Coordinates of N, CA and C in Angstrom, one line a residue:
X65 N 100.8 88.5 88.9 CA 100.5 89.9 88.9 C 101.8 90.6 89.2
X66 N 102.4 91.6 88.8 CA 102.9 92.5 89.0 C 103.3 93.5 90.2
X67 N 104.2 93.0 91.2 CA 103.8 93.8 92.4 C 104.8 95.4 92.0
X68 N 104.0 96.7 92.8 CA 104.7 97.7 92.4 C 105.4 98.1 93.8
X69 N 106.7 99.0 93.7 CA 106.9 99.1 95.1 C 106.3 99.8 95.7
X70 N 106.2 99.7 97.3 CA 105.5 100.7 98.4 C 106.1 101.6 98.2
X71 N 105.3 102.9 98.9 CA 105.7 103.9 99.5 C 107.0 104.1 100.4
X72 N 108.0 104.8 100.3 CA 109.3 104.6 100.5 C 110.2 103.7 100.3
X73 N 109.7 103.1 99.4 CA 110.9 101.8 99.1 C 111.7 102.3 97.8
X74 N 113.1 101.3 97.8 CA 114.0 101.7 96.9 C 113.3 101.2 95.0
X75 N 112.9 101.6 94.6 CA 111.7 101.0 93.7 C 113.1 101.1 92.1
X76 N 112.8 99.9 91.3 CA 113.5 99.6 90.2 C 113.1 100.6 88.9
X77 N 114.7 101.2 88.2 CA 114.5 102.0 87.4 C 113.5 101.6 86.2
X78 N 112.6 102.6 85.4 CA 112.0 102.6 84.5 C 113.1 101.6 83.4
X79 N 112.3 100.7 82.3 CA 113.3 100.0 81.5 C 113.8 99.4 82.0
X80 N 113.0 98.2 83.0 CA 113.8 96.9 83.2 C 113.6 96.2 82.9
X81 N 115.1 95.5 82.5 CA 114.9 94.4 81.1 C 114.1 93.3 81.2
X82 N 113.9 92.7 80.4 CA 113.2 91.0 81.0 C 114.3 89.9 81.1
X83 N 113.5 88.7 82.1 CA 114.4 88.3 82.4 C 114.3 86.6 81.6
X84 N 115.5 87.0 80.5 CA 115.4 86.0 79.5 C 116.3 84.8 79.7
X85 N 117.0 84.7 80.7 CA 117.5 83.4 81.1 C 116.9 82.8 82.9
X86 N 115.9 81.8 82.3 CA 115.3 81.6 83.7 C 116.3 80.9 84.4
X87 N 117.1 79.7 84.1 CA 118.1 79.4 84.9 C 119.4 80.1 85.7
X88 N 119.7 81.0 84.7 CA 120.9 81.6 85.2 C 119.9 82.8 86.7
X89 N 118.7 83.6 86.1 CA 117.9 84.0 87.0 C 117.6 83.3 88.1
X90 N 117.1 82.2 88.1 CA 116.6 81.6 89.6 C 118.3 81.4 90.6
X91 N 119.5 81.2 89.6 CA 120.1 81.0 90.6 C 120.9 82.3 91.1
X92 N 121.0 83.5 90.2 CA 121.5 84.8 90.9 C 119.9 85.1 91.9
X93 N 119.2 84.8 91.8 CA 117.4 85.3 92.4 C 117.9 84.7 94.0
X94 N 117.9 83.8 93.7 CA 118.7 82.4 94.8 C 119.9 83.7 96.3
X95 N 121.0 83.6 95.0 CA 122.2 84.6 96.2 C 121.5 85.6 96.4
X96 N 121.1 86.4 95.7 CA 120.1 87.5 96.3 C 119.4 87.4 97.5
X97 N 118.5 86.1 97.6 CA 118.1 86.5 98.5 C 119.1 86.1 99.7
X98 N 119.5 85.2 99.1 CA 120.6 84.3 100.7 C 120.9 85.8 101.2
X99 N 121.7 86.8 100.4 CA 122.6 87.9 101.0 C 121.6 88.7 101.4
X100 N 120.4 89.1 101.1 CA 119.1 89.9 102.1 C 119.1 89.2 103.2
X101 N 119.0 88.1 103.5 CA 118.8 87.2 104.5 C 119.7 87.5 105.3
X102 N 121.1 87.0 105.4 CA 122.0 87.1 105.9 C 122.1 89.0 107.0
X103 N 121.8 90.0 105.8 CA 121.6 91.2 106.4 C 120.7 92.1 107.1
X104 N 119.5 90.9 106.7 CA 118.5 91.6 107.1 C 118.4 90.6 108.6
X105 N 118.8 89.6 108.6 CA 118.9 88.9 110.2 C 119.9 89.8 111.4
X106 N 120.8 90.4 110.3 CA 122.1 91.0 111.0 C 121.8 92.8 111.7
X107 N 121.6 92.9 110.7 CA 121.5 94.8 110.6 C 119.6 95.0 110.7
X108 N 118.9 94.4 110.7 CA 117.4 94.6 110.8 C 117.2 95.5 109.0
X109 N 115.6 94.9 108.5 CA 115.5 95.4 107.6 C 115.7 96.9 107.1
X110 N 115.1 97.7 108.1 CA 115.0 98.7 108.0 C 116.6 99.5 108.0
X111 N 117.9 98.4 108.4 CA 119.4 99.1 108.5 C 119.6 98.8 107.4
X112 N 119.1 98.2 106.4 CA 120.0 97.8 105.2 C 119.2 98.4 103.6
X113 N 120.3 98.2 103.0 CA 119.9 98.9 102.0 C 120.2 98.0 100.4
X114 N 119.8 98.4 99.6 CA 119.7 97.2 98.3 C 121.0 97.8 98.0
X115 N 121.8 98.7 97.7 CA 123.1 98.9 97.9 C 124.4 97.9 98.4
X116 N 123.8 97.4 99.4 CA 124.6 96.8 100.7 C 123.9 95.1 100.2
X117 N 123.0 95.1 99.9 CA 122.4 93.3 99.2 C 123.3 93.2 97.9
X118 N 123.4 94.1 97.3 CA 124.1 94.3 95.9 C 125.5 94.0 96.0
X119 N 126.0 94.6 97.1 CA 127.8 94.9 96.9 C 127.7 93.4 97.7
X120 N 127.1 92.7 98.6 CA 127.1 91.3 99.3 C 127.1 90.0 98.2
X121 N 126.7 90.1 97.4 CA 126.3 89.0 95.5 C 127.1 89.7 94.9
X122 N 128.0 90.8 95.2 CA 129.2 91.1 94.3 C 128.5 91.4 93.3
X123 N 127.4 92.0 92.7 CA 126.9 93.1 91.9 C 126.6 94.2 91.8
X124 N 126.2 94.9 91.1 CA 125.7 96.2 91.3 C 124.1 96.6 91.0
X125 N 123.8 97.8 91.9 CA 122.6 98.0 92.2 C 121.6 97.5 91.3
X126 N 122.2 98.4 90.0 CA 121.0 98.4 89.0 C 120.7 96.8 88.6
X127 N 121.3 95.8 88.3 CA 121.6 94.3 88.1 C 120.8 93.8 89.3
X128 N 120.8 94.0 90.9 CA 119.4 94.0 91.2 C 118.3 93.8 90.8
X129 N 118.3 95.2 90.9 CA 116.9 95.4 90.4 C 116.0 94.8 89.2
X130 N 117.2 93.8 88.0 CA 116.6 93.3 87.2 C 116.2 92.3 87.7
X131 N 115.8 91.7 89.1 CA 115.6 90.3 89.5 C 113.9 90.7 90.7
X132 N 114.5 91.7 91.1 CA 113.4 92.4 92.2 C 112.9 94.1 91.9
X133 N 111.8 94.4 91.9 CA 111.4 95.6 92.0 C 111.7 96.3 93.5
X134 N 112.2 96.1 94.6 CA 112.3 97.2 95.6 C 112.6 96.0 96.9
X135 N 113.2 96.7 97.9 CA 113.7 95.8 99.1 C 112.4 95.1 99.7
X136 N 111.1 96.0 99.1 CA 110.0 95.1 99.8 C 109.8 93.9 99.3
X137 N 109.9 93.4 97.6 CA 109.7 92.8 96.6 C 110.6 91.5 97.6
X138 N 111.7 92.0 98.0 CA 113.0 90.5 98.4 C 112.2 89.9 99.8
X139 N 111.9 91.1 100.7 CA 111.2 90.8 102.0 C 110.2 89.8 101.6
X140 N 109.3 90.3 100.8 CA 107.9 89.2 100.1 C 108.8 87.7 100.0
X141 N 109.6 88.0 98.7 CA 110.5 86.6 98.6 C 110.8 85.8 99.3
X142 N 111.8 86.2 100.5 CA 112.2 85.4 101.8 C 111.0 85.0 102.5
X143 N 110.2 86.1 102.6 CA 108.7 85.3 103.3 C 108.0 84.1 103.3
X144 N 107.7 83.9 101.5 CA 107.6 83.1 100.8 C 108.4 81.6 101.1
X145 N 109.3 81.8 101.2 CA 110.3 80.7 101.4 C 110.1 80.1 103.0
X146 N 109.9 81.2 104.0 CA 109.1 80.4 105.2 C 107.5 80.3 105.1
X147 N 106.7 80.6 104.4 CA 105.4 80.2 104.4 C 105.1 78.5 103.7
X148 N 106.2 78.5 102.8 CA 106.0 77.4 102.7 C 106.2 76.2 103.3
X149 N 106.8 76.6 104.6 CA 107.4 75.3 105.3 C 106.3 75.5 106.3
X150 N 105.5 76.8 106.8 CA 104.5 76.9 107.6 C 103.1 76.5 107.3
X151 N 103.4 76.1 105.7 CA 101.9 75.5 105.1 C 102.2 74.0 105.5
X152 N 103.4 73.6 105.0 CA 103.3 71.6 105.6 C 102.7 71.6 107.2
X153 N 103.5 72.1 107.9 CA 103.5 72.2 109.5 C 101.9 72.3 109.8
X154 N 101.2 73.2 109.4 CA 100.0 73.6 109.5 C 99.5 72.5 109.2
X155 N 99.6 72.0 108.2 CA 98.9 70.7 107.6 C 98.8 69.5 108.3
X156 N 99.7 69.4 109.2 CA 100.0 68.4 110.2 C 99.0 68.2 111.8
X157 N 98.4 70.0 111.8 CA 97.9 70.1 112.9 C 96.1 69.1 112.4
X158 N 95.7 69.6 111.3 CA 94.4 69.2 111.2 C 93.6 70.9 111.6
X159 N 92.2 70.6 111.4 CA 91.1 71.1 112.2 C 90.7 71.0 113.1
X160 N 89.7 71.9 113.9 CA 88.9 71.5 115.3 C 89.8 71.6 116.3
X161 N 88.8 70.9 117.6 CA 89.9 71.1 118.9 C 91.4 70.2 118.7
X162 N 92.6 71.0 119.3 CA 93.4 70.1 119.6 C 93.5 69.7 120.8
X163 N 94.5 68.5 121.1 CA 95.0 68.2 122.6 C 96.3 68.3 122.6
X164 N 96.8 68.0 123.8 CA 98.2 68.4 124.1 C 98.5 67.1 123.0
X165 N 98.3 66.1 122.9 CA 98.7 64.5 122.7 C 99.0 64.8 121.0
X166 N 98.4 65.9 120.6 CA 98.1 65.7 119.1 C 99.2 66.8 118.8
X167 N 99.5 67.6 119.4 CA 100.6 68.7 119.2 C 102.0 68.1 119.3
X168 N 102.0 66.9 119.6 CA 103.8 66.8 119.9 C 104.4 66.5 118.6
X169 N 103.5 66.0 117.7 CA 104.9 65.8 116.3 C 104.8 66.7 115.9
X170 N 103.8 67.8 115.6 CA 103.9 69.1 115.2 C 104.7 69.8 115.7
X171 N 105.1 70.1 117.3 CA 106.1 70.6 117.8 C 107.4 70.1 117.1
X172 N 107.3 68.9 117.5 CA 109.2 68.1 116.7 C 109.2 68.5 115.7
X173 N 108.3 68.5 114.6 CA 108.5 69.1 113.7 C 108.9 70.4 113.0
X174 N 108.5 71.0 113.9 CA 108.9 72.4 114.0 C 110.0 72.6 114.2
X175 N 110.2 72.0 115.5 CA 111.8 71.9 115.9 C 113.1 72.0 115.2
X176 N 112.8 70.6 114.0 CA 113.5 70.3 112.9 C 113.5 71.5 112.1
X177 N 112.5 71.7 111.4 CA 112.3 73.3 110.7 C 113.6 74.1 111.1
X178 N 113.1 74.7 112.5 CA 113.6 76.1 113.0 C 115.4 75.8 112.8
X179 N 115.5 74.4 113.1 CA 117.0 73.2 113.1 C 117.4 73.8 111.5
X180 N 116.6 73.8 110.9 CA 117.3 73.5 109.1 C 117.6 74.9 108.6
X181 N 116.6 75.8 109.1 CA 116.1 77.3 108.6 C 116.1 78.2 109.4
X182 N 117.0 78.0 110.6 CA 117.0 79.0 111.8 C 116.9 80.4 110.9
X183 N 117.4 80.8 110.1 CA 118.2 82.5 109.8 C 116.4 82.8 109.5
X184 N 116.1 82.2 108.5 CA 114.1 82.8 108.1 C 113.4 82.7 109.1
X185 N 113.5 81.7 110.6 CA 112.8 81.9 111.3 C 113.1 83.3 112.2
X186 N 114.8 83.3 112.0 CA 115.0 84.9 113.1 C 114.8 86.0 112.0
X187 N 114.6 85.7 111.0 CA 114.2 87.2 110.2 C 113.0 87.3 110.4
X188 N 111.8 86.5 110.9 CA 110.3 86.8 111.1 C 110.4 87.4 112.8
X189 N 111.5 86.8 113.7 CA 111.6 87.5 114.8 C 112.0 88.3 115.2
X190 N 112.9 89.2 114.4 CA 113.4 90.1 114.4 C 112.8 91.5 113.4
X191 N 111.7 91.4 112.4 CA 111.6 92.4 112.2 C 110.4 92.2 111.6
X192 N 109.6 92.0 112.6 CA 108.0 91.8 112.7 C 107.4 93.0 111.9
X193 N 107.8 94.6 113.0 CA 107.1 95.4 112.2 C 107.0 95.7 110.7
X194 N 108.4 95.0 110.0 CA 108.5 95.5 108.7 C 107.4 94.1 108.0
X195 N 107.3 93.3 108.3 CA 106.4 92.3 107.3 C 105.0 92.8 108.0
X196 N 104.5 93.2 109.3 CA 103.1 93.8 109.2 C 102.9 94.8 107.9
X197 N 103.9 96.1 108.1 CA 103.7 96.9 107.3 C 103.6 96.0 105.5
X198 N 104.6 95.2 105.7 CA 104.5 94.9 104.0 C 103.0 94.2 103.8
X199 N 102.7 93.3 105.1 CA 101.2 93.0 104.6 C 100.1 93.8 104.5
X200 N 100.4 94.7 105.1 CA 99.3 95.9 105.1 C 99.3 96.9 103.8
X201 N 100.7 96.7 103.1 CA 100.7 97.4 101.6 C 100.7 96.3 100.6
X202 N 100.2 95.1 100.6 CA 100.3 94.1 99.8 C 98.8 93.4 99.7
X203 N 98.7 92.7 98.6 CA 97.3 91.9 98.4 C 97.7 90.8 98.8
X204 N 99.3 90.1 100.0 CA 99.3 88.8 99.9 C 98.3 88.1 100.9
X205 N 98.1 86.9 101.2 CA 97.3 86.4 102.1 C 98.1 85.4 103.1
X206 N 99.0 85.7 102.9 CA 100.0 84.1 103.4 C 99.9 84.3 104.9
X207 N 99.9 85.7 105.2 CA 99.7 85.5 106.9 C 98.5 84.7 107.5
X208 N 97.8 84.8 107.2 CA 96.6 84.1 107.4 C 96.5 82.6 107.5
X209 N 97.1 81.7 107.5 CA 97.8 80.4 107.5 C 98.4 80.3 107.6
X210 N 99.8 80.6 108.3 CA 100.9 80.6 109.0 C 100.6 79.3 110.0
X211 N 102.3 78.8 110.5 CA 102.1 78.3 111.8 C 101.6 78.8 112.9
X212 N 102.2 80.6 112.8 CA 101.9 80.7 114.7 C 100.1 81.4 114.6
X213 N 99.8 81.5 113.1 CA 98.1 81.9 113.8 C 97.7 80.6 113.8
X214 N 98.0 79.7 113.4 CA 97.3 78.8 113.4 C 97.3 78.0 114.7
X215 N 98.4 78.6 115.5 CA 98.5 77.9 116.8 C 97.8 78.9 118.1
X216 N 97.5 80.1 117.6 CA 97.0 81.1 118.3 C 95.3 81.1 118.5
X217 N 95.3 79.9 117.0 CA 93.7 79.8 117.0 C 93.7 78.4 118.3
X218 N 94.8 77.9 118.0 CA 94.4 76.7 119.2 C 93.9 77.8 120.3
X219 N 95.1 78.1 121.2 CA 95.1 78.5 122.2 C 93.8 79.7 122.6
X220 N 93.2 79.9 121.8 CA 92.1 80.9 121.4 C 90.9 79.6 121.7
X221 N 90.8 78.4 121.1 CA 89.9 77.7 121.1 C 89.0 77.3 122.6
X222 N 87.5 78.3 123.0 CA 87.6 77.6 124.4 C 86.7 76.3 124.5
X223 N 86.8 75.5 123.2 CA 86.4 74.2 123.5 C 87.6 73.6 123.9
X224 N 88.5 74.0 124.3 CA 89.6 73.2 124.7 C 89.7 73.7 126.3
X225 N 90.1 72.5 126.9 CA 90.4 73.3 128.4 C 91.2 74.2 128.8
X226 N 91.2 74.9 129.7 CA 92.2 76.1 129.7 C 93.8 74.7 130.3
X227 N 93.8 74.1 131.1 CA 94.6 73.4 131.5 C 95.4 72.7 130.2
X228 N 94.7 72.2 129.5 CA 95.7 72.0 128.0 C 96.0 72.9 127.5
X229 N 95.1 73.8 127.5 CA 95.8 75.4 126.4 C 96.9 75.4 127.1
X230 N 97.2 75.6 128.2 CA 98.0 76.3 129.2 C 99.5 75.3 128.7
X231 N 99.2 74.2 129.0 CA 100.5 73.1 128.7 C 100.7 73.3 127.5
X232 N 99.9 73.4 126.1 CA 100.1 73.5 124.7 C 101.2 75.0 125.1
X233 N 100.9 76.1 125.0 CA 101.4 77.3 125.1 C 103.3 77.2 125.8
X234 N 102.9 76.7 126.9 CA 104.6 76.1 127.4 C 105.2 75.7 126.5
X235 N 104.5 74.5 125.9 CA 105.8 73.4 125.4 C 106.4 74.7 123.9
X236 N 105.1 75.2 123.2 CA 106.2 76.2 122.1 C 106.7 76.9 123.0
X237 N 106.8 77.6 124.2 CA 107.7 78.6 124.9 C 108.8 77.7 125.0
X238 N 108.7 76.4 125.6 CA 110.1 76.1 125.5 C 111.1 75.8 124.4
X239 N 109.9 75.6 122.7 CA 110.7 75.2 121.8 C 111.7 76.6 121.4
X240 N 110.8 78.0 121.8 CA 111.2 79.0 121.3 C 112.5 79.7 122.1
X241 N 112.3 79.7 123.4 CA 113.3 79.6 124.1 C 114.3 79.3 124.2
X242 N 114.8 78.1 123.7 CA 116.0 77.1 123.4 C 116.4 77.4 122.5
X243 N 115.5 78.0 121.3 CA 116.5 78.4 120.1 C 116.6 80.0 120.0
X244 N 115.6 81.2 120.5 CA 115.5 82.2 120.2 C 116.4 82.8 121.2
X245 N 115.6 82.1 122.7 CA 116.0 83.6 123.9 C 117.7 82.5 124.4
X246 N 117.7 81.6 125.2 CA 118.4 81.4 125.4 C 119.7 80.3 124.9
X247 N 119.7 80.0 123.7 CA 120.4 78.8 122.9 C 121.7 79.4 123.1
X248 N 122.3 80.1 122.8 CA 123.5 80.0 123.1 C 124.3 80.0 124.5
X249 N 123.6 80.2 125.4 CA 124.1 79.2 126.4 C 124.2 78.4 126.9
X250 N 123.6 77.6 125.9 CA 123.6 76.0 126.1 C 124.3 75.1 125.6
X251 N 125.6 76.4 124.0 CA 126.5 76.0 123.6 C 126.5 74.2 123.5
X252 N 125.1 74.2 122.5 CA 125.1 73.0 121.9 C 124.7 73.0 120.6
X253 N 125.0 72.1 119.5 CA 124.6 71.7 118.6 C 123.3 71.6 118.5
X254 N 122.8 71.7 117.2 CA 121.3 71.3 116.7 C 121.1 69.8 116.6
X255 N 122.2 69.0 116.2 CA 122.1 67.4 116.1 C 121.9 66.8 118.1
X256 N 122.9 67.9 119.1 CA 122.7 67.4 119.9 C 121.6 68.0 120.8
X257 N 120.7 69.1 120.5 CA 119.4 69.5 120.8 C 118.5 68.6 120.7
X258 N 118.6 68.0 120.1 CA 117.2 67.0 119.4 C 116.8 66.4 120.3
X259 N 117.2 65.3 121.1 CA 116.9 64.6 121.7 C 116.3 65.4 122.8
X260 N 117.1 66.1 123.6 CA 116.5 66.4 125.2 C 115.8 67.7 124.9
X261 N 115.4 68.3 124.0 CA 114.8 69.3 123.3 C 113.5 68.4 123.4
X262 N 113.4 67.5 121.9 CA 112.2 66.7 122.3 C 111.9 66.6 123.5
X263 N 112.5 65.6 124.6 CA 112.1 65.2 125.6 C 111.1 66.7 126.2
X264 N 111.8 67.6 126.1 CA 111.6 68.7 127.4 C 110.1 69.1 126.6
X265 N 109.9 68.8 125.8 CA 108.1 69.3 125.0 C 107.6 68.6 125.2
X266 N 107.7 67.1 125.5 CA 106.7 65.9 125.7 C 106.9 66.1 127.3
X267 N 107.9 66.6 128.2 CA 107.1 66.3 129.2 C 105.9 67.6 129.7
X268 N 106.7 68.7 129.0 CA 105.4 70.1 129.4 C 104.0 69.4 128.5
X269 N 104.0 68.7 127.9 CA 102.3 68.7 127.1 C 102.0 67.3 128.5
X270 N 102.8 66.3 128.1 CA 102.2 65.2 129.8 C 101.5 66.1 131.1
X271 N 102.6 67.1 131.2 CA 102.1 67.6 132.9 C 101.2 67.7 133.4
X272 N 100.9 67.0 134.6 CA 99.9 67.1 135.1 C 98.8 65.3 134.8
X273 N 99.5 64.4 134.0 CA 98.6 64.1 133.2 C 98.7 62.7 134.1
X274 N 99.8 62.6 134.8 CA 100.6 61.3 135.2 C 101.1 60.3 134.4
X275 N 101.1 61.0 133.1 CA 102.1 60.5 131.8 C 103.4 61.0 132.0
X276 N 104.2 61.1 132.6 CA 105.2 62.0 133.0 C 106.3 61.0 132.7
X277 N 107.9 61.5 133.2 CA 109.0 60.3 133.1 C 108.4 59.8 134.3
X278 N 108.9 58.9 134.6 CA 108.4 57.7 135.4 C 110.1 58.1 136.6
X279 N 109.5 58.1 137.9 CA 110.9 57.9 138.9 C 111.5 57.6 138.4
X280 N 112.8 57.6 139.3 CA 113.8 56.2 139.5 C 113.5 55.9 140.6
X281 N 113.6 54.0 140.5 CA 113.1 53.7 141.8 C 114.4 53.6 143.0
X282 N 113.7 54.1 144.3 CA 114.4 54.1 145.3 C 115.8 53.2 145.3
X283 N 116.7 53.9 145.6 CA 118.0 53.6 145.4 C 118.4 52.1 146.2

């Protein structure tokens, strides 16, 4: 289907060509979005302009627009590109109740994710209200199976005890924390996160459980 652009968007002139080279297309489609990405992580959606996406791929406006109908059309795009890593992820949790025990590869996995794709995960953190609004002028459904509703339905679930919700809920605070609020002062690599990153989510889901690290014994 054809999407048209929203209400205030920069929308593509009448007489746009078709796009008769699919390869050479996917791969200018490709820097396009990298360079939205890059700006829209930087300057927030709403600072940037298809102008500024344009002159960043070293083209011009109109040349754009033969790839995308309007800055909302690229927002959808990049969306797209983390929905699909939040359909695997999802896929991993299952149905029904969860336990802490069943959330830890989902978490690592995630981890990895956020490790490979940090910039798409800070473009969904950084400019929340503009993809509400785009879902609210759009027929897409992808929010709706996401990772974080789908983890919202955990924590929502009260066939689960509040004492595991509670530990499930930490361990993503800590995964989010380490890479959103505080990672740079920890002035470490993502190869060298891994490990005590892991560690630090398996002990928040344990807590409490006397699955925990085990002492060191008395000296």
């Amino acid at each position: 289907m054809t999407r048209t652009a929203s209400a205030g968007s920069e929308a593509a002139p009448a007489g746009r060509l078709p796009r008769d080279d699919a390869n050479a297309g996917a791969t200018t489609r490709d820097r396009i979005l990298d360079a939205a990405l890059e700006l829209f992580v930087d300057q927030g959606f709403d600072g940037t302009s298809v102008r500024q996406i344009a002159e960043r791929v070293g083209t011009t406006k109109a040349a754009l627009y033969y790839y995308f109908a309007s800055k909302d059309e690229i927002l959808m795009a990049l969306h797209m590109r983390l929905h699909e890593i939040s359909r695997e992820l999802t896929g991993t949790i299952g149905d029904g109740p969860v336990t802490p025990e069943a959330l830890g590869d989902p978490l690592v996995k995630l981890m990895e994710q956020i490790a490979a794709h940090r910039k798409l995960f800070l473009l969904h953190e950084r400019n929340q209200a503009a993809f509400e609004k785009l879902h609210r002028n759009d027929d897409h459904e992808a929010a709706h199976d996401d990772f974080r509703t789908r983890f919202v339905a955990i924590l929502e679930d009260p066939r689960v005890p509040l004492r595991d919700r509670v530990r499930m809920a930490g361990a993503f605070g800590v995964l989010f924390a380490n890479f959103f609020l505080f990672g740079d002062a920890l002035s470490a690599s993502d190869a060298e996160m891994h490990e005590p990153l892991t560690e630090a989510i398996q002990d928040v889901l344990r807590a409490g459980t006397g699955r925990g690290v085990p002492a060191e014994p008395p000296g």
